[in-house]
Amino acid sequence: MPAPDASAITRLAVFTPLDSLGRAELITRRLADAICLGLLADGEQLPSEADLADQLGVAIATVREALGELRRQGLIVTRRGRGGGSFVRGPSPRETATHRRERLRELSVEDLRDLGDHYASLAAGAALLAADRASPEDVRRLTDAAEAFAAAEDPDRRHRTDGRFHVEVAAAAHSARLTRAEIAMQTEIGPLLWLPGADAAVGGRMAEQHHRIAGAIGAGEGEHAARLAREHVTEAIERLIELHLNLMGR
């Protein structure tokens, strides 16, 4: 099942004006986050340099600098001539797996628990607000994202659809800032959460959790949705800590 189209609030979070400092770096980071999470699909054409500059509220030269860095990172390719432009090049599973394991080795158990606390609080807060603010269309997107995860057959696809579900929860809260925070969190720790892999039992439980979170949001049960979201994240962090200890031989 294809991933649901990005909601308006999700795309707003990606293409809204930036803070005043380090603009080229911020553009690079924001677009790289969106590419790695799959919010910008492999092969998708980015807006033109002029359109990006206008949407992000920066000079064209700043956009060009950021796109140059994304090209150096191998996350976009630029084609010249008619039908040209900058196109997303999503990283392959092999390219990302080694990087993720090295990143996990660099973290301590305390780092992981701290990240987990932050992520769980963010996910719970987003679910609480979403239950109060979500429109029927938002709930449909959440349900579609939950079904996309349940139908995913390979680990990379499951990782992307899990991350997409959490971003859609934040988007359903109708806060671009909260959605950007969720995208950043997914990029920081989301890829690591899938390093342990997920057997059929774990994958089935996660799929059930997604549907229950979406159901609670759709029913306007904020406290219940928040508790479910927190439990969902906490379980994932515990699996990651176990893998980290195994990698470190502890």
PDB file of C-alpha atoms in Angstrom:
ATOM      1  CA  MET A   1       0.000   0.000   0.000  1.00  0.00           C
ATOM      2  CA  PRO A   2       1.534   3.385  -0.916  1.00  0.00           C
ATOM      3  CA  ALA A   3       2.189   5.883   1.840  1.00  0.00           C
ATOM      4  CA  PRO A   4      -0.516   8.526   2.228  1.00  0.00           C
ATOM      5  CA  ASP A   5       0.146  11.903   0.622  1.00  0.00           C
ATOM      6  CA  ALA A   6       1.707  14.478   2.905  1.00  0.00           C
ATOM      7  CA  SER A   7      -0.885  16.581   4.678  1.00  0.00           C
ATOM      8  CA  ALA A   8      -0.902  20.344   4.230  1.00  0.00           C
ATOM      9  CA  ILE A   9       0.411  20.902   7.759  1.00  0.00           C
ATOM     10  CA  THR A  10       3.245  18.409   7.176  1.00  0.00           C
ATOM     11  CA  ARG A  11       4.386  20.162   4.018  1.00  0.00           C
ATOM     12  CA  LEU A  12       3.986  23.515   5.778  1.00  0.00           C
ATOM     13  CA  ALA A  13       6.387  22.262   8.443  1.00  0.00           C
ATOM     14  CA  VAL A  14       8.946  21.404   5.746  1.00  0.00           C
ATOM     15  CA  PHE A  15       8.587  24.559   3.646  1.00  0.00           C
ATOM     16  CA  THR A  16       7.934  27.346   6.166  1.00  0.00           C
ATOM     17  CA  PRO A  17      10.283  30.313   6.766  1.00  0.00           C
ATOM     18  CA  LEU A  18      13.415  29.673   8.809  1.00  0.00           C
ATOM     19  CA  ASP A  19      14.897  31.176  11.926  1.00  0.00           C
ATOM     20  CA  SER A  20      17.420  33.939  11.357  1.00  0.00           C
ATOM     21  CA  LEU A  21      20.744  32.142  12.074  1.00  0.00           C
ATOM     22  CA  GLY A  22      22.571  29.607   9.923  1.00  0.00           C
ATOM     23  CA  ARG A  23      19.948  29.622   7.210  1.00  0.00           C
ATOM     24  CA  ALA A  24      21.734  27.481   4.637  1.00  0.00           C
ATOM     25  CA  GLU A  25      22.512  24.889   7.306  1.00  0.00           C
ATOM     26  CA  LEU A  26      18.910  24.964   8.534  1.00  0.00           C
ATOM     27  CA  ILE A  27      17.588  24.426   5.003  1.00  0.00           C
ATOM     28  CA  THR A  28      20.001  21.536   4.502  1.00  0.00           C
ATOM     29  CA  ARG A  29      19.015  19.936   7.793  1.00  0.00           C
ATOM     30  CA  ARG A  30      15.280  20.398   7.280  1.00  0.00           C
ATOM     31  CA  LEU A  31      15.274  18.957   3.771  1.00  0.00           C
ATOM     32  CA  ALA A  32      17.660  16.144   4.727  1.00  0.00           C
ATOM     33  CA  ASP A  33      15.363  15.254   7.625  1.00  0.00           C
ATOM     34  CA  ALA A  34      12.349  15.182   5.310  1.00  0.00           C
ATOM     35  CA  ILE A  35      14.186  13.030   2.742  1.00  0.00           C
ATOM     36  CA  CYS A  36      15.488  10.510   5.286  1.00  0.00           C
ATOM     37  CA  LEU A  37      12.034  10.199   6.834  1.00  0.00           C
ATOM     38  CA  GLY A  38      10.392   9.763   3.445  1.00  0.00           C
ATOM     39  CA  LEU A  39       8.265  12.918   3.647  1.00  0.00           C
ATOM     40  CA  LEU A  40       9.943  13.890   0.393  1.00  0.00           C
ATOM     41  CA  ALA A  41       9.827  10.785  -1.755  1.00  0.00           C
ATOM     42  CA  ASP A  42      12.666   9.253  -3.740  1.00  0.00           C
ATOM     43  CA  GLY A  43      12.537  10.791  -7.218  1.00  0.00           C
ATOM     44  CA  GLU A  44      10.320  13.700  -6.172  1.00  0.00           C
ATOM     45  CA  GLN A  45      11.178  17.029  -7.775  1.00  0.00           C
ATOM     46  CA  LEU A  46      11.839  19.852  -5.336  1.00  0.00           C
ATOM     47  CA  PRO A  47      10.398  23.305  -5.940  1.00  0.00           C
ATOM     48  CA  SER A  48      12.579  25.562  -8.093  1.00  0.00           C
ATOM     49  CA  GLU A  49      15.316  27.603  -6.424  1.00  0.00           C
ATOM     50  CA  ALA A  50      13.182  30.739  -6.756  1.00  0.00           C
ATOM     51  CA  ASP A  51      10.118  29.023  -5.294  1.00  0.00           C
ATOM     52  CA  LEU A  52      12.146  27.533  -2.427  1.00  0.00           C
ATOM     53  CA  ALA A  53      13.653  30.939  -1.650  1.00  0.00           C
ATOM     54  CA  ASP A  54      10.180  32.492  -1.628  1.00  0.00           C
ATOM     55  CA  GLN A  55       8.600  29.746   0.526  1.00  0.00           C
ATOM     56  CA  LEU A  56      11.456  29.654   3.027  1.00  0.00           C
ATOM     57  CA  GLY A  57      11.934  33.422   3.171  1.00  0.00           C
ATOM     58  CA  VAL A  58      15.619  33.437   2.174  1.00  0.00           C
ATOM     59  CA  ALA A  59      17.816  34.590  -0.694  1.00  0.00           C
ATOM     60  CA  ILE A  60      18.299  32.376  -3.744  1.00  0.00           C
ATOM     61  CA  ALA A  61      22.024  32.225  -2.967  1.00  0.00           C
ATOM     62  CA  THR A  62      21.206  30.652   0.412  1.00  0.00           C
ATOM     63  CA  VAL A  63      19.024  28.033  -1.272  1.00  0.00           C
ATOM     64  CA  ARG A  64      21.793  27.257  -3.778  1.00  0.00           C
ATOM     65  CA  GLU A  65      24.285  26.762  -0.947  1.00  0.00           C
ATOM     66  CA  ALA A  66      21.917  24.349   0.823  1.00  0.00           C
ATOM     67  CA  LEU A  67      21.145  22.408  -2.346  1.00  0.00           C
ATOM     68  CA  GLY A  68      24.866  22.122  -3.035  1.00  0.00           C
ATOM     69  CA  GLU A  69      25.381  20.524   0.373  1.00  0.00           C
ATOM     70  CA  LEU A  70      22.473  18.134  -0.212  1.00  0.00           C
ATOM     71  CA  ARG A  71      24.096  17.122  -3.510  1.00  0.00           C
ATOM     72  CA  ARG A  72      27.396  16.498  -1.713  1.00  0.00           C
ATOM     73  CA  GLN A  73      25.527  14.303   0.774  1.00  0.00           C
ATOM     74  CA  GLY A  74      23.992  12.377  -2.114  1.00  0.00           C
ATOM     75  CA  LEU A  75      20.437  13.234  -1.069  1.00  0.00           C
ATOM     76  CA  ILE A  76      19.484  15.086  -4.262  1.00  0.00           C
ATOM     77  CA  VAL A  77      20.561  15.064  -7.884  1.00  0.00           C
ATOM     78  CA  THR A  78      20.279  18.030 -10.225  1.00  0.00           C
ATOM     79  CA  ARG A  79      19.455  17.671 -13.900  1.00  0.00           C
ATOM     80  CA  ARG A  80      19.946  20.436 -16.402  1.00  0.00           C
ATOM     81  CA  GLY A  81      17.939  21.353 -19.450  1.00  0.00           C
ATOM     82  CA  ARG A  82      14.286  20.905 -20.256  1.00  0.00           C
ATOM     83  CA  GLY A  83      12.497  19.005 -17.521  1.00  0.00           C
ATOM     84  CA  GLY A  84      15.464  19.521 -15.220  1.00  0.00           C
ATOM     85  CA  GLY A  85      15.641  20.567 -11.596  1.00  0.00           C
ATOM     86  CA  SER A  86      16.609  19.074  -8.257  1.00  0.00           C
ATOM     87  CA  PHE A  87      15.273  15.595  -7.475  1.00  0.00           C
ATOM     88  CA  VAL A  88      15.272  13.627  -4.229  1.00  0.00           C
ATOM     89  CA  ARG A  89      17.592  10.636  -3.955  1.00  0.00           C
ATOM     90  CA  GLY A  90      16.548   8.640  -0.909  1.00  0.00           C
ATOM     91  CA  PRO A  91      19.378   6.757   0.836  1.00  0.00           C
ATOM     92  CA  SER A  92      19.430   2.997   0.291  1.00  0.00           C
ATOM     93  CA  PRO A  93      18.955   0.581   3.230  1.00  0.00           C
ATOM     94  CA  ARG A  94      22.616  -0.484   2.975  1.00  0.00           C
ATOM     95  CA  GLU A  95      23.824   3.133   3.076  1.00  0.00           C
ATOM     96  CA  THR A  96      21.787   3.909   6.152  1.00  0.00           C
ATOM     97  CA  ALA A  97      22.251   0.698   8.178  1.00  0.00           C
ATOM     98  CA  THR A  98      25.989   1.173   8.802  1.00  0.00           C
ATOM     99  CA  HIS A  99      25.493   4.829   9.715  1.00  0.00           C
ATOM    100  CA  ARG A 100      22.699   3.952  12.145  1.00  0.00           C
ATOM    101  CA  ARG A 101      24.753   1.327  13.964  1.00  0.00           C
ATOM    102  CA  GLU A 102      27.694   3.693  14.318  1.00  0.00           C
ATOM    103  CA  ARG A 103      25.352   6.371  15.634  1.00  0.00           C
ATOM    104  CA  LEU A 104      23.931   3.931  18.194  1.00  0.00           C
ATOM    105  CA  ARG A 105      27.429   2.977  19.392  1.00  0.00           C
ATOM    106  CA  GLU A 106      28.142   6.655  20.092  1.00  0.00           C
ATOM    107  CA  LEU A 107      25.196   6.960  22.470  1.00  0.00           C
ATOM    108  CA  SER A 108      25.061   5.843  26.093  1.00  0.00           C
ATOM    109  CA  VAL A 109      22.125   4.207  27.832  1.00  0.00           C
ATOM    110  CA  GLU A 110      21.571   7.519  29.607  1.00  0.00           C
ATOM    111  CA  ASP A 111      21.474   9.319  26.224  1.00  0.00           C
ATOM    112  CA  LEU A 112      18.919   6.836  24.929  1.00  0.00           C
ATOM    113  CA  ARG A 113      16.725   7.143  27.998  1.00  0.00           C
ATOM    114  CA  ASP A 114      16.886  10.934  27.775  1.00  0.00           C
ATOM    115  CA  LEU A 115      15.955  10.836  24.095  1.00  0.00           C
ATOM    116  CA  GLY A 116      13.189   8.396  24.940  1.00  0.00           C
ATOM    117  CA  ASP A 117      11.771  10.690  27.608  1.00  0.00           C
ATOM    118  CA  HIS A 118      11.768  13.587  25.156  1.00  0.00           C
ATOM    119  CA  TYR A 119      10.233  11.535  22.375  1.00  0.00           C
ATOM    120  CA  ALA A 120       7.569  10.006  24.637  1.00  0.00           C
ATOM    121  CA  SER A 121       6.588  13.433  25.953  1.00  0.00           C
ATOM    122  CA  LEU A 122       6.414  14.847  22.440  1.00  0.00           C
ATOM    123  CA  ALA A 123       4.356  11.929  21.129  1.00  0.00           C
ATOM    124  CA  ALA A 124       1.970  12.045  24.078  1.00  0.00           C
ATOM    125  CA  GLY A 125       1.522  15.807  23.830  1.00  0.00           C
ATOM    126  CA  ALA A 126       0.854  15.614  20.103  1.00  0.00           C
ATOM    127  CA  ALA A 127      -1.719  12.846  20.600  1.00  0.00           C
ATOM    128  CA  LEU A 128      -3.453  14.829  23.342  1.00  0.00           C
ATOM    129  CA  LEU A 129      -3.803  17.918  21.137  1.00  0.00           C
ATOM    130  CA  ALA A 130      -4.719  15.884  18.069  1.00  0.00           C
ATOM    131  CA  ALA A 131      -7.644  14.314  19.904  1.00  0.00           C
ATOM    132  CA  ASP A 132      -8.993  17.809  20.543  1.00  0.00           C
ATOM    133  CA  ARG A 133      -8.233  19.336  17.128  1.00  0.00           C
ATOM    134  CA  ALA A 134      -8.203  16.595  14.470  1.00  0.00           C
ATOM    135  CA  SER A 135     -10.620  16.942  11.584  1.00  0.00           C
ATOM    136  CA  PRO A 136     -12.230  13.923   9.894  1.00  0.00           C
ATOM    137  CA  GLU A 137      -9.620  14.302   7.139  1.00  0.00           C
ATOM    138  CA  ASP A 138      -6.825  14.218   9.737  1.00  0.00           C
ATOM    139  CA  VAL A 139      -8.274  11.020  11.212  1.00  0.00           C
ATOM    140  CA  ARG A 140      -8.456   9.493   7.733  1.00  0.00           C
ATOM    141  CA  ARG A 141      -4.768  10.261   7.214  1.00  0.00           C
ATOM    142  CA  LEU A 142      -3.904   8.681  10.541  1.00  0.00           C
ATOM    143  CA  THR A 143      -5.888   5.572   9.682  1.00  0.00           C
ATOM    144  CA  ASP A 144      -4.252   5.401   6.240  1.00  0.00           C
ATOM    145  CA  ALA A 145      -0.804   5.741   7.841  1.00  0.00           C
ATOM    146  CA  ALA A 146      -1.622   2.978  10.335  1.00  0.00           C
ATOM    147  CA  GLU A 147      -2.783   0.710   7.517  1.00  0.00           C
ATOM    148  CA  ALA A 148       0.338   1.508   5.475  1.00  0.00           C
ATOM    149  CA  PHE A 149       2.488   0.335   8.381  1.00  0.00           C
ATOM    150  CA  ALA A 150       0.463  -2.844   8.815  1.00  0.00           C
ATOM    151  CA  ALA A 151       0.877  -3.624   5.101  1.00  0.00           C
ATOM    152  CA  ALA A 152       4.636  -2.856   4.964  1.00  0.00           C
ATOM    153  CA  GLU A 153       6.701  -5.958   4.226  1.00  0.00           C
ATOM    154  CA  ASP A 154      10.339  -4.883   4.633  1.00  0.00           C
ATOM    155  CA  PRO A 155      12.133  -3.189   7.559  1.00  0.00           C
ATOM    156  CA  ASP A 156      12.918   0.048   5.703  1.00  0.00           C
ATOM    157  CA  ARG A 157       9.306   0.438   4.651  1.00  0.00           C
ATOM    158  CA  ARG A 158       8.110  -0.270   8.185  1.00  0.00           C
ATOM    159  CA  HIS A 159      10.521   2.314   9.582  1.00  0.00           C
ATOM    160  CA  ARG A 160       9.296   4.962   7.171  1.00  0.00           C
ATOM    161  CA  THR A 161       5.622   4.235   7.715  1.00  0.00           C
ATOM    162  CA  ASP A 162       6.045   4.192  11.501  1.00  0.00           C
ATOM    163  CA  GLY A 163       7.739   7.590  11.343  1.00  0.00           C
ATOM    164  CA  ARG A 164       5.074   8.863   8.973  1.00  0.00           C
ATOM    165  CA  PHE A 165       2.338   7.813  11.398  1.00  0.00           C
ATOM    166  CA  HIS A 166       3.882   9.842  14.222  1.00  0.00           C
ATOM    167  CA  VAL A 167       4.333  12.879  11.983  1.00  0.00           C
ATOM    168  CA  GLU A 168       0.674  12.643  10.985  1.00  0.00           C
ATOM    169  CA  VAL A 169      -0.317  12.570  14.667  1.00  0.00           C
ATOM    170  CA  ALA A 170       1.607  15.821  15.184  1.00  0.00           C
ATOM    171  CA  ALA A 171       0.112  17.296  12.019  1.00  0.00           C
ATOM    172  CA  ALA A 172      -3.379  16.425  13.307  1.00  0.00           C
ATOM    173  CA  ALA A 173      -2.614  18.702  16.270  1.00  0.00           C
ATOM    174  CA  HIS A 174      -2.579  21.556  13.722  1.00  0.00           C
ATOM    175  CA  SER A 175       0.761  22.942  14.834  1.00  0.00           C
ATOM    176  CA  ALA A 176       3.554  23.446  12.289  1.00  0.00           C
ATOM    177  CA  ARG A 177       6.080  23.945  15.103  1.00  0.00           C
ATOM    178  CA  LEU A 178       5.048  20.707  16.806  1.00  0.00           C
ATOM    179  CA  THR A 179       5.181  18.887  13.479  1.00  0.00           C
ATOM    180  CA  ARG A 180       8.707  20.174  12.824  1.00  0.00           C
ATOM    181  CA  ALA A 181       9.722  18.988  16.282  1.00  0.00           C
ATOM    182  CA  GLU A 182       8.305  15.538  15.511  1.00  0.00           C
ATOM    183  CA  ILE A 183      10.112  15.410  12.152  1.00  0.00           C
ATOM    184  CA  ALA A 184      13.382  16.352  13.876  1.00  0.00           C
ATOM    185  CA  MET A 185      12.832  13.719  16.566  1.00  0.00           C
ATOM    186  CA  GLN A 186      11.992  11.058  14.004  1.00  0.00           C
ATOM    187  CA  THR A 187      15.190  11.859  12.129  1.00  0.00           C
ATOM    188  CA  GLU A 188      17.295  11.830  15.301  1.00  0.00           C
ATOM    189  CA  ILE A 189      16.039   8.606  16.841  1.00  0.00           C
ATOM    190  CA  GLY A 190      13.429   7.133  14.491  1.00  0.00           C
ATOM    191  CA  PRO A 191      15.939   5.346  12.238  1.00  0.00           C
ATOM    192  CA  LEU A 192      17.698   3.876  15.288  1.00  0.00           C
ATOM    193  CA  LEU A 193      14.474   2.417  16.612  1.00  0.00           C
ATOM    194  CA  TRP A 194      14.333   0.038  13.664  1.00  0.00           C
ATOM    195  CA  LEU A 195      17.831  -1.362  14.097  1.00  0.00           C
ATOM    196  CA  PRO A 196      16.608  -4.162  16.399  1.00  0.00           C
ATOM    197  CA  GLY A 197      14.214  -5.214  13.650  1.00  0.00           C
ATOM    198  CA  ALA A 198      10.692  -6.330  14.304  1.00  0.00           C
ATOM    199  CA  ASP A 199       9.532  -9.921  14.243  1.00  0.00           C
ATOM    200  CA  ALA A 200       5.952 -10.751  13.405  1.00  0.00           C
ATOM    201  CA  ALA A 201       4.836 -10.449  17.017  1.00  0.00           C
ATOM    202  CA  VAL A 202       6.453  -7.026  17.542  1.00  0.00           C
ATOM    203  CA  GLY A 203       5.260  -5.759  14.171  1.00  0.00           C
ATOM    204  CA  GLY A 204       1.733  -6.934  14.896  1.00  0.00           C
ATOM    205  CA  ARG A 205       1.722  -5.249  18.302  1.00  0.00           C
ATOM    206  CA  MET A 206       2.976  -1.980  16.796  1.00  0.00           C
ATOM    207  CA  ALA A 207       0.304  -2.105  14.095  1.00  0.00           C
ATOM    208  CA  GLU A 208      -2.336  -2.627  16.783  1.00  0.00           C
ATOM    209  CA  GLN A 209      -0.928   0.286  18.795  1.00  0.00           C
ATOM    210  CA  HIS A 210      -1.084   2.583  15.759  1.00  0.00           C
ATOM    211  CA  HIS A 211      -4.734   1.710  15.165  1.00  0.00           C
ATOM    212  CA  ARG A 212      -5.584   2.200  18.839  1.00  0.00           C
ATOM    213  CA  ILE A 213      -3.875   5.608  18.928  1.00  0.00           C
ATOM    214  CA  ALA A 214      -5.687   6.678  15.749  1.00  0.00           C
ATOM    215  CA  GLY A 215      -8.965   5.383  17.179  1.00  0.00           C
ATOM    216  CA  ALA A 216      -8.547   7.295  20.438  1.00  0.00           C
ATOM    217  CA  ILE A 217      -7.732  10.488  18.535  1.00  0.00           C
ATOM    218  CA  GLY A 218     -10.729   9.987  16.265  1.00  0.00           C
ATOM    219  CA  ALA A 219     -12.964   9.500  19.313  1.00  0.00           C
ATOM    220  CA  GLY A 220     -11.617  12.656  20.962  1.00  0.00           C
ATOM    221  CA  GLU A 221     -10.175  10.685  23.895  1.00  0.00           C
ATOM    222  CA  GLY A 222      -7.122  12.815  24.526  1.00  0.00           C
ATOM    223  CA  GLU A 223      -5.825  11.318  27.777  1.00  0.00           C
ATOM    224  CA  HIS A 224      -6.224   7.799  26.416  1.00  0.00           C
ATOM    225  CA  ALA A 225      -4.474   8.703  23.144  1.00  0.00           C
ATOM    226  CA  ALA A 226      -1.605  10.320  25.062  1.00  0.00           C
ATOM    227  CA  ARG A 227      -1.147   7.249  27.282  1.00  0.00           C
ATOM    228  CA  LEU A 228      -1.148   4.912  24.282  1.00  0.00           C
ATOM    229  CA  ALA A 229       1.383   7.077  22.418  1.00  0.00           C
ATOM    230  CA  ARG A 230       3.688   7.192  25.447  1.00  0.00           C
ATOM    231  CA  GLU A 231       3.537   3.417  25.909  1.00  0.00           C
ATOM    232  CA  HIS A 232       4.227   2.883  22.207  1.00  0.00           C
ATOM    233  CA  VAL A 233       7.394   4.986  22.339  1.00  0.00           C
ATOM    234  CA  THR A 234       8.593   3.598  25.676  1.00  0.00           C
ATOM    235  CA  GLU A 235       8.450   0.007  24.416  1.00  0.00           C
ATOM    236  CA  ALA A 236      10.438   0.955  21.304  1.00  0.00           C
ATOM    237  CA  ILE A 237      13.131   2.665  23.404  1.00  0.00           C
ATOM    238  CA  GLU A 238      13.491  -0.399  25.632  1.00  0.00           C
ATOM    239  CA  ARG A 239      14.094  -2.575  22.554  1.00  0.00           C
ATOM    240  CA  LEU A 240      16.732  -0.117  21.347  1.00  0.00           C
ATOM    241  CA  ILE A 241      18.531  -0.056  24.690  1.00  0.00           C
ATOM    242  CA  GLU A 242      18.697  -3.851  24.669  1.00  0.00           C
ATOM    243  CA  LEU A 243      20.338  -3.775  21.217  1.00  0.00           C
ATOM    244  CA  HIS A 244      22.766  -1.066  22.316  1.00  0.00           C
ATOM    245  CA  LEU A 245      23.887  -3.202  25.276  1.00  0.00           C
ATOM    246  CA  ASN A 246      24.381  -6.179  22.961  1.00  0.00           C
ATOM    247  CA  LEU A 247      26.467  -4.111  20.523  1.00  0.00           C
ATOM    248  CA  MET A 248      28.650  -2.883  23.361  1.00  0.00           C
ATOM    249  CA  GLY A 249      29.068  -6.451  24.687  1.00  0.00           C
ATOM    250  CA  ARG A 250      27.310  -5.695  27.959  1.00  0.00           C
TER     251      ARG A 250
END
